[in-house]
Amino acid sequence: MRRHPWLARRRPDADAARVVVVGVGFGGLATMAGLARAGARVTLVDRNVYSTFQPLLYQVATGGLNPSDVAYPVRGLAHRYGARFRHGELAGIDAAARQVTLSDGGTLGYDYLILATGVSAAYYGVPGADKHGLGLYTRHDAVALRDQIIARLERLAATPEDGAARDVSVTVIGGGATGVELAGTLAELRNIAMPAALPEVDRARVHVRLIEMAPHLLAPFHPALQEYARRQLAARGVDMRLGVAIREVAADRVLLADGQQLGSDITVWAAGVAAPEQAGRWGLPQRHGGRIMVGSDLRVSGHDRIFAVGDIALIDGQPLPQLAQPALQMGRHVAAQLRRLMAGQPTEPFRYHDKGMMATIGRRSAVVELPHRVRVRGTIAWVAWLALHLVILLGNRNRLSALVNLAYRYLTWGHGGAVIVDSDPPLPCLGSEQA
């Protein structure tokens, strides 16, 4: 039987370098994979026992995928790459002693530390946003949002005519890829799936709103693709408020900076990211949004043995889009630098290779922007988006399940079979989610 390349790894020596990788997202797993044959003793740390595929969380939130479709257990994956997995949350870093402390009191020594914890929502000091705004960064977030949406619609269906239940309004704050994808899918859920699944409810009583402070959607994209996304959302009946700032988020409304008050039963905050709150206790240099400042080789400023990758890292003078591709490339780069350091060689600067970006607006509607001014929109872009995300999902089981569920959703959109309302049994030892 042919052996896979990752099975040809070197068995670490007892005195091999100890590498601790904190986080099992794109960056952390790419780092671990890059060290598979480096001869290092690699320990992967996360407070979840699974890796979450964040780009498809909005499908979980709108009932198109099961929560288990976007979660992949990492303990066995770590073993296959010659690493060990430690279930825990990073609580502190002692750089002088080269040791990390976990929230359960355990400690791990390291020769090199890689921080790939990801980020959480940035509320920019808006009152009530953290209390009343739902995020969409973790598996738990997606399930909580889905359950709220279904509960509101069921309540509306229970009293369709007597007026006891008021209209349902869902407000998405943030016009980036997450906000656009969520708003577009919610509108299609209302327009196409709801009449069959909940025929008692007048769809005119369900409102989907998108608020963005900038004057356009999808800021990193070309203006022509931004305008296409706006038209597609408008065609789906999304109430868009562009160029508007948020003053406050309350339990049942959103207050705009111009004084308007908009009723909102469910408010989703997708307006930006920041480092997790506990990052402030790590004693590392932070900048905008609490993100960790790193140098050109991705080492944390002032620390020769600590690296940061993915959204948690902020490269001085080299801002990167907060997408999967930069995190993957940063993880591979750090693995290469660790191999160089262990061989007594100097590090090299990180160079990001732009492979393009994409976002979906809804069924048969997406935008793709590639290098060399290649821009695609519509059905072809949507098929490309769907194919890419199915390919990069971890695990054949997840790929097959996601393919079946998404195909079933889009093929039965108007026949009441497009919403998954029961989650799969939870994975063992879930603990709390990590952003």
CSV table of C-alpha atoms in Angstrom, one decimal, residues 175 180 210 217-218 223-236 240 359-361 365-367 377:
chain,number,residue,atom,x,y,z
A,175,GLY,CA,-21.3,44.7,4.7
A,180,VAL,CA,-23.6,39.9,2.5
A,210,LEU,CA,-28.2,45.1,6.2
A,217,LEU,CA,-20.5,46.6,0.2
A,218,LEU,CA,-17.6,44.2,0.0
A,223,PRO,CA,-16.5,48.6,-7.6
A,224,ALA,CA,-18.3,46.7,-10.4
A,225,LEU,CA,-18.6,43.6,-8.2
A,226,GLN,CA,-19.7,45.8,-5.3
A,227,GLU,CA,-22.5,47.2,-7.3
A,228,TYR,CA,-23.5,43.7,-8.6
A,229,ALA,CA,-23.7,42.5,-5.0
A,230,ARG,CA,-25.9,45.5,-4.0
A,231,ARG,CA,-28.2,44.9,-6.9
A,232,GLN,CA,-28.5,41.2,-6.1
A,233,LEU,CA,-29.4,41.9,-2.5
A,234,ALA,CA,-31.9,44.5,-3.5
A,235,ALA,CA,-33.5,42.1,-5.9
A,236,ARG,CA,-33.9,39.7,-3.0
A,240,MET,CA,-29.9,48.1,2.8
A,359,ALA,CA,-18.2,35.9,-1.8
A,360,THR,CA,-21.6,34.5,-2.4
A,361,ILE,CA,-24.8,36.5,-2.4
A,365,SER,CA,-25.1,34.5,-7.4
A,366,ALA,CA,-21.5,35.2,-6.3
A,367,VAL,CA,-18.5,37.4,-7.1
A,377,ARG,CA,-20.0,37.1,-11.2
